PDB file of C-alpha atoms and ligand atoms in Angstrom:
ATOM      1  CA  MET A   1     -15.071  22.491  36.278  1.00  0.00           C
ATOM      2  CA  ALA A   2     -12.227  24.288  33.662  1.00  0.00           C
ATOM      3  CA  ALA A   3      -8.867  24.308  34.483  1.00  0.00           C
ATOM      4  CA  LYS A   4      -7.377  27.558  34.182  1.00  0.00           C
ATOM      5  CA  VAL A   5      -4.301  29.102  35.730  1.00  0.00           C
ATOM      6  CA  TRP A   6      -3.344  32.416  35.867  1.00  0.00           C
ATOM      7  CA  LEU A   7      -0.282  34.287  36.152  1.00  0.00           C
ATOM      8  CA  VAL A   8       0.262  36.436  38.083  1.00  0.00           C
ATOM      9  CA  GLY A   9       3.057  39.696  39.581  1.00  0.00           C
ATOM     10  CA  ALA A  10       2.995  39.759  42.372  1.00  0.00           C
ATOM     11  CA  GLY A  11       4.986  44.213  42.295  1.00  0.00           C
ATOM     12  CA  PRO A  12       8.252  44.418  43.861  1.00  0.00           C
ATOM     13  CA  GLY A  13       7.475  43.986  47.493  1.00  0.00           C
ATOM     14  CA  ASP A  14       5.299  46.364  49.160  1.00  0.00           C
ATOM     15  CA  PRO A  15       1.680  44.438  48.488  1.00  0.00           C
ATOM     16  CA  GLU A  16       0.080  48.091  48.664  1.00  0.00           C
ATOM     17  CA  LEU A  17       1.448  47.967  45.061  1.00  0.00           C
ATOM     18  CA  LEU A  18      -0.752  45.308  43.636  1.00  0.00           C
ATOM     19  CA  THR A  19      -3.250  44.997  41.167  1.00  0.00           C
ATOM     20  CA  LEU A  20      -6.699  44.953  41.697  1.00  0.00           C
ATOM     21  CA  LYS A  21      -6.967  42.141  39.553  1.00  0.00           C
ATOM     22  CA  ALA A  22      -3.799  40.543  41.517  1.00  0.00           C
ATOM     23  CA  VAL A  23      -5.589  41.395  44.935  1.00  0.00           C
ATOM     24  CA  ARG A  24      -9.016  39.206  42.913  1.00  0.00           C
ATOM     25  CA  ALA A  25      -7.514  36.654  41.487  1.00  0.00           C
ATOM     26  CA  LEU A  26      -5.120  35.384  44.752  1.00  0.00           C
ATOM     27  CA  GLY A  27      -9.634  35.857  46.145  1.00  0.00           C
ATOM     28  CA  GLU A  28     -10.000  33.236  44.086  1.00  0.00           C
ATOM     29  CA  ALA A  29      -7.430  30.890  44.088  1.00  0.00           C
ATOM     30  CA  GLU A  30      -7.851  28.137  45.993  1.00  0.00           C
ATOM     31  CA  VAL A  31      -3.599  26.721  44.996  1.00  0.00           C
ATOM     32  CA  VAL A  32      -1.291  29.665  44.753  1.00  0.00           C
ATOM     33  CA  LEU A  33       2.150  28.630  43.669  1.00  0.00           C
ATOM     34  CA  ILE A  34       4.754  31.081  45.238  1.00  0.00           C
ATOM     35  CA  ASP A  35       8.356  32.070  43.877  1.00  0.00           C
ATOM     36  CA  ASP A  36      10.142  32.923  46.998  1.00  0.00           C
ATOM     37  CA  LEU A  37      11.291  37.344  45.949  1.00  0.00           C
ATOM     38  CA  VAL A  38       7.540  37.544  46.469  1.00  0.00           C
ATOM     39  CA  ASN A  39       6.695  38.938  49.628  1.00  0.00           C
ATOM     40  CA  PRO A  40       4.693  36.853  52.126  1.00  0.00           C
ATOM     41  CA  ALA A  41       2.753  39.296  53.365  1.00  0.00           C
ATOM     42  CA  VAL A  42       0.354  39.292  50.726  1.00  0.00           C
ATOM     43  CA  LEU A  43      -1.040  35.937  50.835  1.00  0.00           C
ATOM     44  CA  GLU A  44      -3.530  37.846  53.458  1.00  0.00           C
ATOM     45  CA  HIS A  45      -5.597  37.991  49.791  1.00  0.00           C
ATOM     46  CA  CYS A  46      -6.826  34.990  50.281  1.00  0.00           C
ATOM     47  CA  PRO A  47      -6.394  33.152  53.079  1.00  0.00           C
ATOM     48  CA  ASN A  48      -8.208  30.051  52.283  1.00  0.00           C
ATOM     49  CA  ALA A  49      -6.131  29.213  49.045  1.00  0.00           C
ATOM     50  CA  ARG A  50      -3.030  25.968  49.785  1.00  0.00           C
ATOM     51  CA  VAL A  51       0.573  28.144  49.462  1.00  0.00           C
ATOM     52  CA  ILE A  52       3.159  25.843  47.721  1.00  0.00           C
ATOM     53  CA  PRO A  53       6.436  27.911  47.683  1.00  0.00           C
ATOM     54  CA  VAL A  54       8.616  27.601  44.855  1.00  0.00           C
ATOM     55  CA  GLY A  55      11.396  29.191  44.869  1.00  0.00           C
ATOM     56  CA  LYS A  56      14.083  29.527  42.537  1.00  0.00           C
ATOM     57  CA  ARG A  57      16.879  31.929  43.528  1.00  0.00           C
ATOM     58  CA  GLY A  58      20.256  31.942  41.866  1.00  0.00           C
ATOM     59  CA  GLY A  59      22.368  29.708  44.033  1.00  0.00           C
ATOM     60  CA  CYS A  60      19.740  28.189  46.401  1.00  0.00           C
ATOM     61  CA  ARG A  61      17.949  24.741  46.786  1.00  0.00           C
ATOM     62  CA  SER A  62      15.273  25.572  43.391  1.00  0.00           C
ATOM     63  CA  THR A  63      12.457  23.527  42.226  1.00  0.00           C
ATOM     64  CA  PRO A  64      13.458  22.577  38.625  1.00  0.00           C
ATOM     65  CA  GLN A  65      10.872  24.511  36.579  1.00  0.00           C
ATOM     66  CA  ALA A  66       9.081  21.372  35.260  1.00  0.00           C
ATOM     67  CA  PHE A  67       7.877  20.085  37.701  1.00  0.00           C
ATOM     68  CA  ILE A  68       6.698  23.590  38.393  1.00  0.00           C
ATOM     69  CA  HIS A  69       4.792  22.795  34.783  1.00  0.00           C
ATOM     70  CA  ARG A  70       3.097  19.722  35.705  1.00  0.00           C
ATOM     71  CA  LEU A  71       1.969  21.498  38.965  1.00  0.00           C
ATOM     72  CA  MET A  72       0.595  23.719  37.896  1.00  0.00           C
ATOM     73  CA  ALA A  73      -1.434  21.163  35.369  1.00  0.00           C
ATOM     74  CA  ARG A  74      -2.065  18.923  37.433  1.00  0.00           C
ATOM     75  CA  TYR A  75      -3.818  21.613  39.921  1.00  0.00           C
ATOM     76  CA  ALA A  76      -6.195  22.621  37.427  1.00  0.00           C
ATOM     77  CA  ARG A  77      -6.685  19.538  35.941  1.00  0.00           C
ATOM     78  CA  GLN A  78      -8.333  19.216  38.754  1.00  0.00           C
ATOM     79  CA  GLY A  79     -10.964  21.639  38.776  1.00  0.00           C
ATOM     80  CA  LEU A  80      -9.026  24.598  41.079  1.00  0.00           C
ATOM     81  CA  CYS A  81      -8.028  27.769  40.519  1.00  0.00           C
ATOM     82  CA  VAL A  82      -3.939  28.120  40.056  1.00  0.00           C
ATOM     83  CA  VAL A  83      -3.145  31.414  40.900  1.00  0.00           C
ATOM     84  CA  ARG A  84       0.791  30.908  40.293  1.00  0.00           C
ATOM     85  CA  LEU A  85       2.325  33.913  41.813  1.00  0.00           C
ATOM     86  CA  LYS A  86       5.610  36.224  40.709  1.00  0.00           C
ATOM     87  CA  GLY A  87       8.196  38.291  41.940  1.00  0.00           C
ATOM     88  CA  GLY A  88       6.904  41.836  39.477  1.00  0.00           C
ATOM     89  CA  ASP A  89       5.820  41.514  36.195  1.00  0.00           C
ATOM     90  CA  PRO A  90       5.418  37.952  34.576  1.00  0.00           C
ATOM     91  CA  CYS A  91       6.612  38.879  31.838  1.00  0.00           C
ATOM     92  CA  ILE A  92       9.630  40.487  32.856  1.00  0.00           C
ATOM     93  CA  PHE A  93      12.385  38.153  33.363  1.00  0.00           C
ATOM     94  CA  GLY A  94      10.166  36.393  34.769  1.00  0.00           C
ATOM     95  CA  ARG A  95       8.723  33.353  32.869  1.00  0.00           C
ATOM     96  CA  GLY A  96       6.290  34.113  32.131  1.00  0.00           C
ATOM     97  CA  LYS A  97       5.222  33.935  28.233  1.00  0.00           C
ATOM     98  CA  GLU A  98       7.095  30.199  29.105  1.00  0.00           C
ATOM     99  CA  GLU A  99       4.764  29.134  31.726  1.00  0.00           C
ATOM    100  CA  ALA A 100       1.469  30.291  28.994  1.00  0.00           C
ATOM    101  CA  ASP A 101       2.956  28.796  26.242  1.00  0.00           C
ATOM    102  CA  TRP A 102       4.010  25.073  28.054  1.00  0.00           C
ATOM    103  CA  LEU A 103      -0.057  25.455  30.182  1.00  0.00           C
ATOM    104  CA  ALA A 104      -1.739  26.876  26.548  1.00  0.00           C
ATOM    105  CA  ALA A 105      -0.051  23.790  24.519  1.00  0.00           C
ATOM    106  CA  ARG A 106      -1.661  21.304  26.978  1.00  0.00           C
ATOM    107  CA  GLY A 107      -5.857  22.895  26.868  1.00  0.00           C
ATOM    108  CA  ILE A 108      -5.594  24.338  29.853  1.00  0.00           C
ATOM    109  CA  GLU A 109      -6.542  27.810  30.175  1.00  0.00           C
ATOM    110  CA  VAL A 110      -4.664  31.095  31.343  1.00  0.00           C
ATOM    111  CA  GLU A 111      -4.521  34.154  32.217  1.00  0.00           C
ATOM    112  CA  LEU A 112      -1.420  36.604  32.301  1.00  0.00           C
ATOM    113  CA  VAL A 113      -1.753  39.454  35.104  1.00  0.00           C
ATOM    114  CA  ASN A 114       0.838  42.735  34.869  1.00  0.00           C
ATOM    115  CA  GLY A 115       3.074  43.347  39.072  1.00  0.00           C
ATOM    116  CA  ILE A 116       5.526  46.469  38.292  1.00  0.00           C
ATOM    117  CA  THR A 117       8.954  45.487  37.875  1.00  0.00           C
ATOM    118  CA  ALA A 118      10.847  45.440  40.238  1.00  0.00           C
ATOM    119  CA  GLY A 119      13.105  47.885  37.855  1.00  0.00           C
ATOM    120  CA  LEU A 120      10.433  50.853  37.155  1.00  0.00           C
ATOM    121  CA  ALA A 121       9.448  50.316  41.018  1.00  0.00           C
ATOM    122  CA  GLY A 122      12.732  50.992  42.408  1.00  0.00           C
ATOM    123  CA  ALA A 123      13.705  53.780  40.574  1.00  0.00           C
ATOM    124  CA  THR A 124      10.255  55.996  41.389  1.00  0.00           C
ATOM    125  CA  GLN A 125      10.810  55.062  45.212  1.00  0.00           C
ATOM    126  CA  CYS A 126      13.319  56.732  45.080  1.00  0.00           C
ATOM    127  CA  GLY A 127      12.978  59.997  43.061  1.00  0.00           C
ATOM    128  CA  ILE A 128      14.374  58.494  39.963  1.00  0.00           C
ATOM    129  CA  SER A 129      11.896  59.207  36.862  1.00  0.00           C
ATOM    130  CA  LEU A 130      13.973  56.900  33.969  1.00  0.00           C
ATOM    131  CA  THR A 131      12.402  58.693  31.306  1.00  0.00           C
ATOM    132  CA  HIS A 132      13.012  62.384  32.146  1.00  0.00           C
ATOM    133  CA  ARG A 133      12.189  64.713  29.204  1.00  0.00           C
ATOM    134  CA  GLY A 134      14.980  66.725  28.363  1.00  0.00           C
ATOM    135  CA  VAL A 135      17.814  63.780  29.939  1.00  0.00           C
ATOM    136  CA  ALA A 136      16.343  60.243  29.061  1.00  0.00           C
ATOM    137  CA  ARG A 137      14.665  59.154  26.416  1.00  0.00           C
ATOM    138  CA  GLY A 138      13.914  55.313  26.869  1.00  0.00           C
ATOM    139  CA  VAL A 139      14.466  52.885  29.346  1.00  0.00           C
ATOM    140  CA  THR A 140      17.218  49.349  28.831  1.00  0.00           C
ATOM    141  CA  LEU A 141      15.904  47.307  31.018  1.00  0.00           C
ATOM    142  CA  VAL A 142      18.895  44.487  30.505  1.00  0.00           C
ATOM    143  CA  THR A 143      19.695  41.439  32.922  1.00  0.00           C
ATOM    144  CA  ALA A 144      22.951  39.827  33.851  1.00  0.00           C
ATOM    145  CA  HIS A 145      23.069  36.746  33.823  1.00  0.00           C
ATOM    146  CA  THR A 146      22.773  36.354  30.814  1.00  0.00           C
ATOM    147  CA  LEU A 147      23.860  39.734  28.825  1.00  0.00           C
ATOM    148  CA  ASP A 148      26.167  38.314  25.953  1.00  0.00           C
ATOM    149  CA  GLU A 149      29.834  39.568  26.929  1.00  0.00           C
ATOM    150  CA  SER A 150      31.441  40.504  23.761  1.00  0.00           C
ATOM    151  CA  SER A 151      32.098  43.986  23.745  1.00  0.00           C
ATOM    152  CA  LEU A 152      30.056  44.496  20.685  1.00  0.00           C
ATOM    153  CA  GLN A 153      27.146  43.934  23.264  1.00  0.00           C
ATOM    154  CA  TRP A 154      28.748  46.279  25.964  1.00  0.00           C
ATOM    155  CA  ARG A 155      28.722  48.855  23.113  1.00  0.00           C
ATOM    156  CA  ALA A 156      25.691  49.394  22.301  1.00  0.00           C
ATOM    157  CA  LEU A 157      24.023  48.923  25.640  1.00  0.00           C
ATOM    158  CA  ALA A 158      26.832  51.878  26.237  1.00  0.00           C
ATOM    159  CA  ASN A 159      25.581  53.712  23.626  1.00  0.00           C
ATOM    160  CA  THR A 160      21.308  53.883  23.735  1.00  0.00           C
ATOM    161  CA  GLY A 161      21.251  56.717  24.950  1.00  0.00           C
ATOM    162  CA  THR A 162      18.306  55.532  27.181  1.00  0.00           C
ATOM    163  CA  THR A 163      18.748  54.643  30.835  1.00  0.00           C
ATOM    164  CA  LEU A 164      20.152  51.347  31.576  1.00  0.00           C
ATOM    165  CA  VAL A 165      17.705  49.481  34.286  1.00  0.00           C
ATOM    166  CA  ILE A 166      20.350  45.771  35.526  1.00  0.00           C
ATOM    167  CA  TYR A 167      18.481  42.623  36.739  1.00  0.00           C
ATOM    168  CA  MET A 168      20.841  40.347  38.019  1.00  0.00           C
ATOM    169  CA  GLY A 169      23.580  42.466  39.093  1.00  0.00           C
ATOM    170  CA  VAL A 170      24.966  42.441  42.200  1.00  0.00           C
ATOM    171  CA  ALA A 171      27.055  39.225  41.565  1.00  0.00           C
ATOM    172  CA  ARG A 172      28.098  40.683  37.537  1.00  0.00           C
ATOM    173  CA  LEU A 173      29.107  44.054  38.625  1.00  0.00           C
ATOM    174  CA  GLU A 174      32.129  43.504  37.555  1.00  0.00           C
ATOM    175  CA  GLN A 175      31.794  42.693  34.247  1.00  0.00           C
ATOM    176  CA  VAL A 176      28.806  45.333  33.798  1.00  0.00           C
ATOM    177  CA  GLN A 177      31.252  47.846  35.247  1.00  0.00           C
ATOM    178  CA  GLY A 178      33.856  47.118  33.175  1.00  0.00           C
ATOM    179  CA  GLY A 179      31.365  46.232  30.241  1.00  0.00           C
ATOM    180  CA  LEU A 180      30.099  49.446  29.919  1.00  0.00           C
ATOM    181  CA  LEU A 181      33.021  51.534  30.052  1.00  0.00           C
ATOM    182  CA  ASP A 182      35.102  49.000  27.595  1.00  0.00           C
ATOM    183  CA  GLY A 183      31.949  50.089  25.738  1.00  0.00           C
ATOM    184  CA  GLY A 184      32.832  53.789  26.054  1.00  0.00           C
ATOM    185  CA  LEU A 185      30.215  54.910  28.415  1.00  0.00           C
ATOM    186  CA  PRO A 186      32.374  58.133  31.479  1.00  0.00           C
ATOM    187  CA  ALA A 187      33.293  56.686  34.588  1.00  0.00           C
ATOM    188  CA  SER A 188      31.410  59.782  36.357  1.00  0.00           C
ATOM    189  CA  THR A 189      28.351  58.674  34.061  1.00  0.00           C
ATOM    190  CA  PRO A 190      25.898  58.743  38.463  1.00  0.00           C
ATOM    191  CA  VAL A 191      24.349  55.149  39.340  1.00  0.00           C
ATOM    192  CA  ALA A 192      21.884  53.972  41.186  1.00  0.00           C
ATOM    193  CA  MET A 193      21.529  50.949  43.238  1.00  0.00           C
ATOM    194  CA  ILE A 194      18.311  49.363  44.702  1.00  0.00           C
ATOM    195  CA  GLU A 195      18.783  46.809  47.558  1.00  0.00           C
ATOM    196  CA  ASN A 196      14.946  45.851  48.313  1.00  0.00           C
ATOM    197  CA  ALA A 197      12.994  48.484  46.102  1.00  0.00           C
ATOM    198  CA  SER A 198       9.436  49.437  47.866  1.00  0.00           C
ATOM    199  CA  LEU A 199       9.801  47.321  51.146  1.00  0.00           C
ATOM    200  CA  PRO A 200      10.622  48.688  54.046  1.00  0.00           C
ATOM    201  CA  GLN A 201      14.525  47.745  54.389  1.00  0.00           C
ATOM    202  CA  GLN A 202      14.604  48.839  51.176  1.00  0.00           C
ATOM    203  CA  ARG A 203      18.746  51.325  50.972  1.00  0.00           C
ATOM    204  CA  GLU A 204      19.975  52.661  47.821  1.00  0.00           C
ATOM    205  CA  CYS A 205      23.369  53.614  46.912  1.00  0.00           C
ATOM    206  CA  ARG A 206      23.969  56.013  44.851  1.00  0.00           C
ATOM    207  CA  THR A 207      27.799  56.949  43.694  1.00  0.00           C
ATOM    208  CA  THR A 208      29.241  56.440  39.752  1.00  0.00           C
ATOM    209  CA  LEU A 209      30.159  54.026  37.061  1.00  0.00           C
ATOM    210  CA  GLY A 210      34.023  54.599  37.824  1.00  0.00           C
ATOM    211  CA  GLU A 211      32.644  53.548  41.106  1.00  0.00           C
ATOM    212  CA  MET A 212      30.113  51.065  41.743  1.00  0.00           C
ATOM    213  CA  THR A 213      32.427  48.208  42.799  1.00  0.00           C
ATOM    214  CA  ALA A 214      34.064  49.625  45.629  1.00  0.00           C
ATOM    215  CA  HIS A 215      31.072  51.684  46.918  1.00  0.00           C
ATOM    216  CA  ALA A 216      29.286  47.804  46.768  1.00  0.00           C
ATOM    217  CA  LEU A 217      31.487  46.378  48.693  1.00  0.00           C
ATOM    218  CA  THR A 218      31.909  49.299  51.659  1.00  0.00           C
ATOM    219  CA  PHE A 219      27.624  49.380  51.019  1.00  0.00           C
ATOM    220  CA  ALA A 220      27.871  45.921  51.868  1.00  0.00           C
ATOM    221  CA  LEU A 221      24.680  46.236  48.549  1.00  0.00           C
ATOM    222  CA  LYS A 222      22.862  42.509  49.161  1.00  0.00           C
ATOM    223  CA  SER A 223      20.508  40.254  46.392  1.00  0.00           C
ATOM    224  CA  PRO A 224      18.063  41.708  45.555  1.00  0.00           C
ATOM    225  CA  ALA A 225      18.752  44.799  44.028  1.00  0.00           C
ATOM    226  CA  ILE A 226      18.414  47.154  40.694  1.00  0.00           C
ATOM    227  CA  LEU A 227      21.216  48.942  39.007  1.00  0.00           C
ATOM    228  CA  VAL A 228      19.844  52.174  37.786  1.00  0.00           C
ATOM    229  CA  ILE A 229      23.053  53.589  34.796  1.00  0.00           C
ATOM    230  CA  GLY A 230      22.533  57.301  33.412  1.00  0.00           C
ATOM    231  CA  GLU A 231      22.187  61.073  34.094  1.00  0.00           C
ATOM    232  CA  VAL A 232      18.727  60.165  35.635  1.00  0.00           C
ATOM    233  CA  ALA A 233      20.209  58.300  38.305  1.00  0.00           C
ATOM    234  CA  ALA A 234      21.244  61.528  39.896  1.00  0.00           C
ATOM    235  CA  GLN A 235      17.978  62.950  40.424  1.00  0.00           C
ATOM    236  CA  ALA A 236      16.809  63.446  44.084  1.00  0.00           C
ATOM    237  CA  ALA A 237      13.944  62.181  45.829  1.00  0.00           C
ATOM    238  CA  VAL A 238      11.487  64.294  46.097  1.00  0.00           C
ATOM    239  CA  SER A 239      11.340  65.967  49.054  1.00  0.00           C
ATOM    240  CA  VAL A 240       9.328  69.549  50.043  1.00  0.00           C
ATOM    241  CA  LEU A 241      11.129  72.662  50.824  1.00  0.00           C
ATOM    242  CA  GLU A 242      10.018  74.426  53.830  1.00  0.00           C
ATOM    243  CA  HIS A 243       9.282  77.317  52.564  1.00  0.00           C
ATOM    244  CA  THR A 244      10.890  80.715  54.083  1.00  0.00           C
ATOM    245  CA  ALA A 245       8.564  83.219  52.235  1.00  0.00           C
TER     246      ALA A 245
HETATM  247  N1  LIG B   1      10.165  39.551  37.612  1.00  0.00           N
HETATM  248  C1  LIG B   1      10.397  40.826  37.870  1.00  0.00           C
HETATM  249  C2  LIG B   1      11.594  39.948  38.259  1.00  0.00           C
HETATM  250  C3  LIG B   1      13.008  39.102  38.728  1.00  0.00           C
HETATM  251  S1  LIG B   1      13.852  38.860  37.516  1.00  0.00           S
HETATM  252  C4  LIG B   1      10.177  42.024  38.618  1.00  0.00           C
HETATM  253  O1  LIG B   1       9.208  42.034  37.335  1.00  0.00           O
HETATM  254  O2  LIG B   1      10.579  43.127  39.214  1.00  0.00           O
HETATM  255  C5  LIG B   1      15.354  38.522  39.704  1.00  0.00           C
HETATM  256  C6  LIG B   1      16.012  39.908  39.759  1.00  0.00           C
HETATM  257  O3  LIG B   1      14.970  41.234  40.055  1.00  0.00           O
HETATM  258  C7  LIG B   1      16.853  40.560  41.067  1.00  0.00           C
HETATM  259  O4  LIG B   1      17.850  39.275  41.187  1.00  0.00           O
HETATM  260  C8  LIG B   1      16.724  41.300  40.717  1.00  0.00           C
HETATM  261  O5  LIG B   1      17.752  42.180  40.230  1.00  0.00           O
HETATM  262  C9  LIG B   1      15.590  42.263  40.478  1.00  0.00           C
HETATM  263  N2  LIG B   1      14.833  42.469  41.890  1.00  0.00           N
HETATM  264  C10 LIG B   1      13.334  41.763  42.196  1.00  0.00           C
HETATM  265  N3  LIG B   1      12.594  41.698  43.518  1.00  0.00           N
HETATM  266  C11 LIG B   1      13.513  43.271  43.733  1.00  0.00           C
HETATM  267  C12 LIG B   1      13.783  44.299  44.791  1.00  0.00           C
HETATM  268  N4  LIG B   1      12.232  44.287  45.585  1.00  0.00           N
HETATM  269  N5  LIG B   1      14.580  44.901  44.970  1.00  0.00           N
HETATM  270  C13 LIG B   1      15.225  45.635  43.752  1.00  0.00           C
HETATM  271  N6  LIG B   1      15.848  44.526  42.132  1.00  0.00           N
HETATM  272  C14 LIG B   1      14.036  43.568  42.787  1.00  0.00           C
END
């Protein structure tokens, strides 16, 4: 039997944001390796699969990447249909390409399946249009985790003229704030901090670049959260006003 691994994005959390292709892959899966940012509710689509948690959350006990590679290869070589399920999109800060290349180099067939990345979902769930016409000409996805902290990088990020969506920023709010302020972004720039995007426990904190660290503290912002920085972050949730005419 041909060995195959599906590298599947499970989306940001809401199980209804899964793609049809993800659902099909899960339906065919015999083994599912699941990251800890994935909502376990999506496992209803693979009731007969063996599910193996391989989470690697920052700061917590983690499964070494090399071990995950070997696990995928071992099951695929047994002729089993393997799904590697990742939060959001597998190739947005998700090591999807690394894993795909590693498997392909060993002759194992791989298929990547997109998921909706947390930054896009979080913004939409809060009524923010990341590339709103006339307000933002683009969007930049950035990780705060490996961000080069030289002032040049910050200056460049502060001057893109695009909406910034920052992943893995909760533990590095001060660096993000300081870097962007030093880089020339005004303190009044709107910021939305969105925790647990698309899940029932989603929370959002609207603030400004100048006040984001202080507000995150009073709000008790926790990971996972994304930061949306730019004029569009002031946009309000979509609501239907009562028609009085
Ligand atoms: N591949 C994932 C990102 C993994 S990096 C994706 O495409 O979404 C992990 C970071 O993603 C977290 O630190 C957080 O910044 C963000 N994240 C993931 N799920 C999230 C969620 N439901 N709400 C807010 N942020 C989330």
